[in-house]
Coordinates of N, CA, C and O in Angstrom, one line a residue:
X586 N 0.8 -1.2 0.0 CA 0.0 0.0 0.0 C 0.9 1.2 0.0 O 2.0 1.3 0.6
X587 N 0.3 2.1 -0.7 CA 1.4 3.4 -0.5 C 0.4 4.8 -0.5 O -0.5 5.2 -1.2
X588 N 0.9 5.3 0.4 CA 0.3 6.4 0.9 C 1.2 7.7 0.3 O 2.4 7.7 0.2
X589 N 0.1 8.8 -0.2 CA 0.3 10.3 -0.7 C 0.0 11.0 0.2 O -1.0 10.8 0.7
X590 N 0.6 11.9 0.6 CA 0.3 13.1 1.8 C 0.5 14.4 1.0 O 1.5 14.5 0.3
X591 N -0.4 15.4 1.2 CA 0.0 16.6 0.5 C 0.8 17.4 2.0 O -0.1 17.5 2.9
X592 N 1.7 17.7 2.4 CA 2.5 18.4 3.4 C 3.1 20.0 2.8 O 3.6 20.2 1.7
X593 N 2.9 21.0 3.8 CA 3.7 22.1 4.1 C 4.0 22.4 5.6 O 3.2 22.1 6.5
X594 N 5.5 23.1 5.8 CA 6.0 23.0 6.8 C 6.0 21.9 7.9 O 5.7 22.1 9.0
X595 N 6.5 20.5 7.3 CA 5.9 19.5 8.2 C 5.0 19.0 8.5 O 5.2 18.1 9.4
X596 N 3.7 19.2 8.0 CA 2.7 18.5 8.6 C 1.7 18.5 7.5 O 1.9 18.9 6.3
X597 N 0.3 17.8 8.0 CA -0.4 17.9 6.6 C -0.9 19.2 6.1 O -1.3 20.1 6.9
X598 N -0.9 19.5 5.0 CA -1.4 20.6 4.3 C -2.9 21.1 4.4 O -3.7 20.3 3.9
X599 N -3.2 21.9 4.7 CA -4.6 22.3 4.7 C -5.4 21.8 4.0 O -6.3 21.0 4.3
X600 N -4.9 22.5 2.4 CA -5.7 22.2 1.0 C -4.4 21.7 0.3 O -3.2 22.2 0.2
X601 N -5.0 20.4 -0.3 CA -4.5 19.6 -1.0 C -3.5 20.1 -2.7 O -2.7 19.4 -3.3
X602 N -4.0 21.3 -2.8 CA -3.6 21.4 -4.0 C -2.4 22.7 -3.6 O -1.5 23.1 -4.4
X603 N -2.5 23.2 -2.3 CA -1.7 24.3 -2.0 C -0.5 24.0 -1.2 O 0.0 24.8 -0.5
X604 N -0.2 22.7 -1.2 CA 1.1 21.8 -0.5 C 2.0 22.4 -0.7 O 1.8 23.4 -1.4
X605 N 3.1 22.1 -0.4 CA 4.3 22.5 -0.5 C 4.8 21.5 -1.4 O 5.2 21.6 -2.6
X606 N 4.8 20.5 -0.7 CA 5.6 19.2 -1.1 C 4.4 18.1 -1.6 O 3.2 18.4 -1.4
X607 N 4.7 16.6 -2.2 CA 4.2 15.4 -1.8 C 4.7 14.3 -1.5 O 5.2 13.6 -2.4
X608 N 4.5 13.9 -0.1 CA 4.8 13.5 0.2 C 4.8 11.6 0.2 O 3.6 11.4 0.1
X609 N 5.4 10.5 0.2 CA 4.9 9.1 -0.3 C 5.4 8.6 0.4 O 6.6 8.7 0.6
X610 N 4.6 7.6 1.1 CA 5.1 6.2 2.6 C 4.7 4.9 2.0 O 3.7 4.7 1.4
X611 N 5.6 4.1 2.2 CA 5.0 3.0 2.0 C 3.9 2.4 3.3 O 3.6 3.0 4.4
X612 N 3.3 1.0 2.8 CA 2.5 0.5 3.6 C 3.4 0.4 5.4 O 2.8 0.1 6.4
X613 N 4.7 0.8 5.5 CA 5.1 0.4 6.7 C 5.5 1.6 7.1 O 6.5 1.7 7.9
X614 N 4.8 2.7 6.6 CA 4.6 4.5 7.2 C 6.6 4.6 6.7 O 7.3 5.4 7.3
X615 N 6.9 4.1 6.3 CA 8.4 4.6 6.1 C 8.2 5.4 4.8 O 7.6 5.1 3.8
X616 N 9.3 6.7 5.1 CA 9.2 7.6 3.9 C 9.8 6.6 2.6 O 10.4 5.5 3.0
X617 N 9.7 6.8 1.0 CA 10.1 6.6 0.2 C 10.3 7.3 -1.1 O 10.9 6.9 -2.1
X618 N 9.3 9.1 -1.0 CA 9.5 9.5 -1.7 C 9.2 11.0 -1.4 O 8.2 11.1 -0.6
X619 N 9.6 12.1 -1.7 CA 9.3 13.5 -1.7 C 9.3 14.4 -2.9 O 10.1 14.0 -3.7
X620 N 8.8 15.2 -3.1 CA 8.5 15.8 -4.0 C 8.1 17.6 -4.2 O 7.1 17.9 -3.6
X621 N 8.7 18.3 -4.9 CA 7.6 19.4 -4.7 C 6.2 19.1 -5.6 O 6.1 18.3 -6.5
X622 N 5.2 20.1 -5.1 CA 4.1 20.2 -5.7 C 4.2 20.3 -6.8 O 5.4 20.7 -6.8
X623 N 3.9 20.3 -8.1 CA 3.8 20.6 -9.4 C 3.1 21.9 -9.3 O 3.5 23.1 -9.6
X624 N 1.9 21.3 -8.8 CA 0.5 22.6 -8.4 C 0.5 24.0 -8.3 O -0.3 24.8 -8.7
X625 N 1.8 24.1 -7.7 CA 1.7 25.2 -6.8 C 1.7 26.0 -8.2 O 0.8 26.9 -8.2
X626 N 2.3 26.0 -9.4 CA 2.7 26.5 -10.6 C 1.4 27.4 -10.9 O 1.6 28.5 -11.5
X627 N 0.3 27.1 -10.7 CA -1.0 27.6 -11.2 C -1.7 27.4 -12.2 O -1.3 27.8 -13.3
X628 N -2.8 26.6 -12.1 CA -3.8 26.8 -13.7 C -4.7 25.1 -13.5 O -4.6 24.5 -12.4
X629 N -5.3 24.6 -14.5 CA -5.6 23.1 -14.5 C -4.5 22.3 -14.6 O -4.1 21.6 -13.6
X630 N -3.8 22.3 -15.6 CA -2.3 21.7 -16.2 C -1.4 21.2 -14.7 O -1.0 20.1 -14.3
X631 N -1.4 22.5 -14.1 CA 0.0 22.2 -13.1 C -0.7 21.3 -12.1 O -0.1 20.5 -11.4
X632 N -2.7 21.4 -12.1 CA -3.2 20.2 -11.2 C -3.0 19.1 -11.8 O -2.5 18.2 -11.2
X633 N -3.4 19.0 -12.9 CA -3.3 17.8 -13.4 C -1.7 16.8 -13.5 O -1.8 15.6 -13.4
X634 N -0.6 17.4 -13.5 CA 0.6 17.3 -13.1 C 0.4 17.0 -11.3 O 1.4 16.2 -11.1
X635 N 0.0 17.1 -10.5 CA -0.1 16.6 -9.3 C -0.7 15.8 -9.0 O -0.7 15.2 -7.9
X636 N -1.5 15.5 -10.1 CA -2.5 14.3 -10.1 C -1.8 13.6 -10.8 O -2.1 12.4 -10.6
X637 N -0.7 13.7 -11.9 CA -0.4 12.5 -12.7 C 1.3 11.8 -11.9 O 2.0 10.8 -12.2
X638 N 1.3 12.7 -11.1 CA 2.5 12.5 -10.2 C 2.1 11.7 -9.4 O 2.8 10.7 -9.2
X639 N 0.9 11.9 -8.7 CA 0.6 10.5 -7.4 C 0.1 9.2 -8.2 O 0.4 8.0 -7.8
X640 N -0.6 9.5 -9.5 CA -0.7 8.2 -10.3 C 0.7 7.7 -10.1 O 0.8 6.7 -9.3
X641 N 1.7 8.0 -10.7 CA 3.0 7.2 -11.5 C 3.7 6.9 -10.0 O 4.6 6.1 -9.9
X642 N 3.2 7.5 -9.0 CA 4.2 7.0 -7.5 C 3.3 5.2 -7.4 O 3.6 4.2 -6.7
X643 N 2.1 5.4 -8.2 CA 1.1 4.1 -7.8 C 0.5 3.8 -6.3 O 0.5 2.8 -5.6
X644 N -0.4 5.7 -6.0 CA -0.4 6.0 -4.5 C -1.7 5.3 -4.1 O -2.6 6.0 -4.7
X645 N -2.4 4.3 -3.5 CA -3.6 3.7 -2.9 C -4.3 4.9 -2.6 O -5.1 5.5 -3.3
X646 N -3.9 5.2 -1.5 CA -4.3 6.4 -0.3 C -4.0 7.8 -0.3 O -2.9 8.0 0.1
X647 N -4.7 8.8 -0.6 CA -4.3 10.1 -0.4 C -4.6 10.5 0.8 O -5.6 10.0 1.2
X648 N -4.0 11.5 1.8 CA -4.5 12.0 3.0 C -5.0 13.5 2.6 O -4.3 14.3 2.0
X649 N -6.1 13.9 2.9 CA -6.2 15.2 3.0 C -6.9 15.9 4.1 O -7.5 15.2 4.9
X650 N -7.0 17.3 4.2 CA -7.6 18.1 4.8 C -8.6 18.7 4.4 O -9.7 18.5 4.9
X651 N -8.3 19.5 3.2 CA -9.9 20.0 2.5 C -9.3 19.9 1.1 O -8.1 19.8 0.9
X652 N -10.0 19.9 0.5 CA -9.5 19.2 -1.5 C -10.9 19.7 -2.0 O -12.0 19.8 -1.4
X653 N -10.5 20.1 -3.3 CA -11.9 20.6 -4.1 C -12.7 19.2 -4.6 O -12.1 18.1 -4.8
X654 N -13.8 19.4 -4.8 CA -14.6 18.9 -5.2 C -14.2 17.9 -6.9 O -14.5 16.7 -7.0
X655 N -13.3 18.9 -8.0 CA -12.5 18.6 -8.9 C -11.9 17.1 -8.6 O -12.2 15.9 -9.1
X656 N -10.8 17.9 -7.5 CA -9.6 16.8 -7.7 C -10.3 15.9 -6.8 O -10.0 14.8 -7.2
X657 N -11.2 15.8 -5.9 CA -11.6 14.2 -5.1 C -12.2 13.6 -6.2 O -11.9 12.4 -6.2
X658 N -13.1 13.9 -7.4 CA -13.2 13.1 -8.3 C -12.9 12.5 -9.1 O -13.4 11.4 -9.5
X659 N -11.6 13.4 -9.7 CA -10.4 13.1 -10.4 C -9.7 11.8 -9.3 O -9.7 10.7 -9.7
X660 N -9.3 12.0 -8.0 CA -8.7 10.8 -7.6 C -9.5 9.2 -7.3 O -9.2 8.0 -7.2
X661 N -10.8 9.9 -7.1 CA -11.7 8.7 -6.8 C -12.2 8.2 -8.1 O -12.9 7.2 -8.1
X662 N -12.0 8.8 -9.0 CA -12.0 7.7 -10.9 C -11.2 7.2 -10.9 O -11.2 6.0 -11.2
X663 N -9.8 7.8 -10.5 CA -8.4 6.7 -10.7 C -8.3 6.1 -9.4 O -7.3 6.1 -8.6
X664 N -9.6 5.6 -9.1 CA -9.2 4.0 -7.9 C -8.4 4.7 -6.7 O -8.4 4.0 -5.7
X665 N -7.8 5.9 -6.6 CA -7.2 6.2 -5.1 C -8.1 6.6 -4.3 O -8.8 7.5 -4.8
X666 N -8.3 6.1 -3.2 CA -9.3 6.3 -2.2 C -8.2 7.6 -1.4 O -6.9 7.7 -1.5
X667 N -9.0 8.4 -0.5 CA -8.6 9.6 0.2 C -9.4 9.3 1.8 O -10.4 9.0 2.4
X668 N -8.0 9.9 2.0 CA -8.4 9.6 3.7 C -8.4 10.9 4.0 O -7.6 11.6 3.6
X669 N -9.7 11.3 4.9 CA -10.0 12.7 5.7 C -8.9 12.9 7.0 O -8.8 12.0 7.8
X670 N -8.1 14.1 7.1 CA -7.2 14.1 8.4 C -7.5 15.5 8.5 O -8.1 16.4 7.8
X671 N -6.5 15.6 9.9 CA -6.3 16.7 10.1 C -4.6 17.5 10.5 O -3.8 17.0 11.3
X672 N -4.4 18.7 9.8 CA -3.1 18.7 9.8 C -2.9 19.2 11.4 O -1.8 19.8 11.5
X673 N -3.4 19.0 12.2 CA -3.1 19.2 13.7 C -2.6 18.1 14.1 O -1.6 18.2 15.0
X674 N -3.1 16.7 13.7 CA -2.6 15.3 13.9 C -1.2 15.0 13.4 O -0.9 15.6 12.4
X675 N -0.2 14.0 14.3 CA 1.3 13.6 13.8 C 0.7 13.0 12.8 O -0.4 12.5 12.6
X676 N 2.1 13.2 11.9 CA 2.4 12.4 10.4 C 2.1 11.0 10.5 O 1.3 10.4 9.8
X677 N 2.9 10.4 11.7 CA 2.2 8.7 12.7 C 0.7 8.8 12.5 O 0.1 8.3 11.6
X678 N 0.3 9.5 13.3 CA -1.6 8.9 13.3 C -2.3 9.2 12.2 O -3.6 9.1 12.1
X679 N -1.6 9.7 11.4 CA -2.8 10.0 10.3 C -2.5 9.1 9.0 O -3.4 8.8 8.2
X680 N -0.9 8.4 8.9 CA -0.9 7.5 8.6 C -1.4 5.9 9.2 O -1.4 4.9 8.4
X681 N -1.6 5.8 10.1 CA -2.1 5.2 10.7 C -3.9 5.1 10.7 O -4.4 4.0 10.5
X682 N -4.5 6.0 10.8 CA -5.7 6.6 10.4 C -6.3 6.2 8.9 O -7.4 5.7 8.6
X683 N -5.0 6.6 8.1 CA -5.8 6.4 7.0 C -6.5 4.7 6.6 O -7.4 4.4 5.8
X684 N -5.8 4.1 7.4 CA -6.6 2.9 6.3 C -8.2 2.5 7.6 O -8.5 1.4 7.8
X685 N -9.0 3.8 8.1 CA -9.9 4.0 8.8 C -10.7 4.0 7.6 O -10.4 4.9 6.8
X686 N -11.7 3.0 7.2 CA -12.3 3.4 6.6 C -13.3 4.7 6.3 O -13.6 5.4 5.3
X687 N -13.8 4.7 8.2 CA -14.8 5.8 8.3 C -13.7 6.8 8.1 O -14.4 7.7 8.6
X688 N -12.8 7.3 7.8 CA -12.5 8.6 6.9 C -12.2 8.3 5.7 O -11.0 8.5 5.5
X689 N -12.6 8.1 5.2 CA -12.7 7.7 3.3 C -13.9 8.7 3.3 O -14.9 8.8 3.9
X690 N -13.1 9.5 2.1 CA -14.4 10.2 1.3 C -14.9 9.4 0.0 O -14.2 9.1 -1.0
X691 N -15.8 9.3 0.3 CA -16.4 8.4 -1.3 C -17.2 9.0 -2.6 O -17.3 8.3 -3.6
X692 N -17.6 10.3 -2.3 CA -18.1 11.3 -3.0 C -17.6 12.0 -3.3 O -17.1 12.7 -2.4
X693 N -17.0 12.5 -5.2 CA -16.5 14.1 -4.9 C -17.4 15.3 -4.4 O -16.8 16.3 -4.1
X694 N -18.5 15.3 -4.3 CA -19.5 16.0 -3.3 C -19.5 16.6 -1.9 O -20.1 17.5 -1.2
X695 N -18.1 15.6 -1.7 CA -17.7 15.5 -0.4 C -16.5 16.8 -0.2 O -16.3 17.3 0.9
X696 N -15.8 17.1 -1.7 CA -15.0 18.2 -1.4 C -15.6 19.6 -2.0 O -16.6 19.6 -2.7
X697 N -14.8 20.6 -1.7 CA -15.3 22.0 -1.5 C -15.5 22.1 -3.0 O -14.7 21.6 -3.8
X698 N -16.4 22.8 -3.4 CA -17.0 23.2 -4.5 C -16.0 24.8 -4.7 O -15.8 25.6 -3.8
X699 N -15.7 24.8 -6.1 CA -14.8 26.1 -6.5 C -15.8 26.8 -7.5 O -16.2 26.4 -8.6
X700 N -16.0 28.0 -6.5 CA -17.2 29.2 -7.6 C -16.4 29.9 -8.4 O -16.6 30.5 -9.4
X701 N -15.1 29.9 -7.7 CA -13.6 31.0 -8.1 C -13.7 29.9 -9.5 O -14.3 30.6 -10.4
X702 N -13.5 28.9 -9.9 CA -13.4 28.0 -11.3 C -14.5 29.0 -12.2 O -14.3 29.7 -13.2
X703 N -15.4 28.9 -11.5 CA -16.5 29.6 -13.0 C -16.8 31.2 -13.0 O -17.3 31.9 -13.9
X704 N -16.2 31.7 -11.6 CA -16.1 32.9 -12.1 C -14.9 33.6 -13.0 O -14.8 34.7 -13.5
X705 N -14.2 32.5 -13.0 CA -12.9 33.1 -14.0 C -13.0 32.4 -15.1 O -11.9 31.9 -15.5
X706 N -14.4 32.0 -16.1 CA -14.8 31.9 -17.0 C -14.1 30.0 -17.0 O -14.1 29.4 -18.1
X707 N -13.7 29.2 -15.8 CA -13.5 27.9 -15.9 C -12.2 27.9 -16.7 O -11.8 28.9 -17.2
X708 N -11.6 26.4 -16.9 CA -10.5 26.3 -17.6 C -10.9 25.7 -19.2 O -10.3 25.7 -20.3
X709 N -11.8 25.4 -18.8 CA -12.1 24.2 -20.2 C -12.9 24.9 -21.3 O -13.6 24.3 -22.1
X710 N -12.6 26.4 -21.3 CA -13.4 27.4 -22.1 C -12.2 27.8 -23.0 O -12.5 28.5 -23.9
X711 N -11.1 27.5 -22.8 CA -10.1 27.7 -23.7 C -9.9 27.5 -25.2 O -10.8 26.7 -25.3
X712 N -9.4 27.6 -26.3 CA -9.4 27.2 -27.5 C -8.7 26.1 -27.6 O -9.0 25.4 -28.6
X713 N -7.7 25.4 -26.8 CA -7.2 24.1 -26.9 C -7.8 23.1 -26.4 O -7.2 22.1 -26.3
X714 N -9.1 23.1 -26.0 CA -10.2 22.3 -25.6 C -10.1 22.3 -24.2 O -10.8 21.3 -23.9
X715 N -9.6 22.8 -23.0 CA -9.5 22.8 -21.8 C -8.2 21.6 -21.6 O -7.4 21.0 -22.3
X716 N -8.8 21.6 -20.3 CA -8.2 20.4 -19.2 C -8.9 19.5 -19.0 O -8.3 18.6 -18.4
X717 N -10.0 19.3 -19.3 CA -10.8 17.8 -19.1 C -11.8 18.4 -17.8 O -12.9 17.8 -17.7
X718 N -11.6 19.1 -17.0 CA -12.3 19.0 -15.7 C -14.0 19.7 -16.4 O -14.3 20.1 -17.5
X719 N -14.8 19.5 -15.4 CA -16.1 20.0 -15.4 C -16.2 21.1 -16.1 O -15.3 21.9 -15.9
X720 N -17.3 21.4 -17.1 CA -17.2 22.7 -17.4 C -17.8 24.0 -16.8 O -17.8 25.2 -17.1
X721 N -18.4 23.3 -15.6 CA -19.3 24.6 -14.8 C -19.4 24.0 -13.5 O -19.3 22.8 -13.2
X722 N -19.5 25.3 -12.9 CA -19.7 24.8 -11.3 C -21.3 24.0 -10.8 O -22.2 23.8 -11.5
X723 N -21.4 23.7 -9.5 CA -22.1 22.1 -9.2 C -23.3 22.9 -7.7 O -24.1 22.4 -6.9
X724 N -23.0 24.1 -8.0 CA -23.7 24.6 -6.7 C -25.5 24.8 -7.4 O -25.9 25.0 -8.5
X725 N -26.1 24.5 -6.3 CA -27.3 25.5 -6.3 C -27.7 26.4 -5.2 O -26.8 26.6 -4.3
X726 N -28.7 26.9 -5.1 CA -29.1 28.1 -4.1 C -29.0 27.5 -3.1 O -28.3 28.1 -2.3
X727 N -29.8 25.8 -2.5 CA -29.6 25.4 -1.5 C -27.7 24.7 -1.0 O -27.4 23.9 -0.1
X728 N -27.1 25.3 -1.8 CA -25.8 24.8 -1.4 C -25.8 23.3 -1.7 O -25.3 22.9 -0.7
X729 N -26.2 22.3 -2.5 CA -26.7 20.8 -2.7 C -25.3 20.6 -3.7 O -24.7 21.6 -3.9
X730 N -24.9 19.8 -4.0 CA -23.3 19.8 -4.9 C -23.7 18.4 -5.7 O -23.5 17.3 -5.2
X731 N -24.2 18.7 -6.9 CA -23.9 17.6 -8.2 C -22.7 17.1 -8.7 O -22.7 17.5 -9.9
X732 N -22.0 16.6 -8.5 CA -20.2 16.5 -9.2 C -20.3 16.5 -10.8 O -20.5 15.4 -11.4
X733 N -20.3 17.0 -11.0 CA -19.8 16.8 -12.7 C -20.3 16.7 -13.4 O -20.0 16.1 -14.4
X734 N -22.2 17.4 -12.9 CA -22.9 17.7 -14.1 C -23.2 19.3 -14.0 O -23.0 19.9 -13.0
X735 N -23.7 19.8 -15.2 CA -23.7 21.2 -15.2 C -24.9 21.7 -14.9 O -26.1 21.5 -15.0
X736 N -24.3 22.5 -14.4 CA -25.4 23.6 -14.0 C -25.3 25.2 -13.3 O -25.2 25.9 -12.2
X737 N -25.4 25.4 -14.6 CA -25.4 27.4 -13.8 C -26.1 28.1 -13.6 O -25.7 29.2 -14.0
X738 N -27.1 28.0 -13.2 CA -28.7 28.7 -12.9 C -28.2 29.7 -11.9 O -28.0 30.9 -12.1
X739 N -28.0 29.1 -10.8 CA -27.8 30.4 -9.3 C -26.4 30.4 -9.2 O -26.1 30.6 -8.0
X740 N -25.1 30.2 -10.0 CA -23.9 30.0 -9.4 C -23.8 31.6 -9.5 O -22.8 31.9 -8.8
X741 N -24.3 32.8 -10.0 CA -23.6 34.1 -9.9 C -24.1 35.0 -8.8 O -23.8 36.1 -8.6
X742 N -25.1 34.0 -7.9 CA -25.4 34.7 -6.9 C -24.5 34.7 -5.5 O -24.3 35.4 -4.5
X743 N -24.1 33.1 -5.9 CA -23.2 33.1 -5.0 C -21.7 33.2 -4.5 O -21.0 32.4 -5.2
X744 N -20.9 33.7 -3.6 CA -20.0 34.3 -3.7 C -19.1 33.5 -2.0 O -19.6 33.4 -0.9
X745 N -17.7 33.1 -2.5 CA -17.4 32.3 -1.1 C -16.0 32.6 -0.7 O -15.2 32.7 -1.6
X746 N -15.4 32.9 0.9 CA -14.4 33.6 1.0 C -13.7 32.3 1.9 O -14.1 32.5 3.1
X747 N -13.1 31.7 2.0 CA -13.2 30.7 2.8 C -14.6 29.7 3.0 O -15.6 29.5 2.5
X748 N -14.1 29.4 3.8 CA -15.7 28.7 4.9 C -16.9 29.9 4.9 O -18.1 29.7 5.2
X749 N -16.7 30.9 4.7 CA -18.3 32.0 4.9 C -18.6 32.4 3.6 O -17.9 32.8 2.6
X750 N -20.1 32.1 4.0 CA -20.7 32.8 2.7 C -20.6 34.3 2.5 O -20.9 34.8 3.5
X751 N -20.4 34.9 1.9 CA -20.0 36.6 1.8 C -21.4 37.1 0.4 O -21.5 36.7 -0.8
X752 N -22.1 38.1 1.0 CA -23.1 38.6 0.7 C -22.8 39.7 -0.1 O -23.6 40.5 -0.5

C-alpha cells in the first residue's frame, strides 16, 4: 500500500492542491519519496501534473484536509481512495488513520465546491479544448453539490471567502 500526503512546513497541508511538497510512505509509514508540488505553478495543467504524479508513484491512499470537489473526483475515478485528516494530527496517526475506513471520502460531493473555477470563465473554455475538468460549477441556491454535471442557474449569486458565505 502506498500512501500520498499533501505536506507544508511538516505536517499535513490544509488544501490539498496548495502543498508544499508530496509526500509518499510505503505501507510500513516509512518515507520513500518526496516531492515538490507541481500545483503550486498555477492553472488546471499544473493540477493535473499533481494528479499524474501521485498516479505514476502508484499511491492507494491520499491524505487530505480539505480538496476541491474537482480533484476528489479526479482521484476517486483513478481507484485512489482519500483519507479525511487533520493537519493538527502527527504524520504517525494520520498515517495510521488512513486505512480508517470511516474517513474515506467516497463522493467528490464530499469536497469544496470552486465558484472561483466559474467565475474566471472555468479552464475548459479555452481554445485548446481545456483540461478535461467539469465545465461549470455544481452549486445550487440550496448549497446541494452535483459532481460533474452542469449547472449554472444560481452559481452568480453566489459568492465564497473561505468557509463563509459573503453577501
Amino acid at each position: 500500500m502506498i500512501i500520498a500526503m499533501p505536506m507544508s512546513r511538516g505536517r499535513l497541508a490544509s488544501h490539498f492542491t496548495k502543498a508544499q511538497r508530496i509526500v509518499i510512505f510505503n505501507e510500513y509509514h516509512q518515507l520513500i519519496a518526496n516531492f515538490d508540488n507541481p500545483a503550486l505553478t498555477g492553472g488546471c495543467s499544473a493540477k493535473k501534473a499533481m494528479l499524474d504524479l501521485i498516479k505514476a508513484q502508484k499511491a492507494d491512499i491520499v491524505i487530505v484536509q480539505h480538496i476541491g470537489e474537482r480533484m476528489l473526483g479526479k482521484l476517486l475515478s483513478a481507484s485512489i481512495s482519500v483519507s479525511k485528516g487533520d493537519s493538527r494530527t502527527s504524520i504517525e496517526q494520520l498515517l495510521t488513520d488512513s486505512s480508517d475506513f470511516n474517513r474515506r471520502m467516497l463522493n467528490a460531493s464530499e469536497g469544496r465546491t470552486s465558484l472561483n473555477h466559474e467565475n474566471k470563465g472555468g479552464c475548459c473554455s479555452g481554445a485548446s479544448g481545456g483540461c478535461g475538468c467539469s465545465t461549470k460549477g455544481t452549486a445550487s441556491n440550496n448549497l446541494a453539490v452535483h459532481p460533474l454535471k452542469t449547472k449554472s442557474t444560481d452559481i452568480a449569486r453566489l459568492k465564497y471567502s473561505g468557509f463563509r458565505v459573503v453577501t
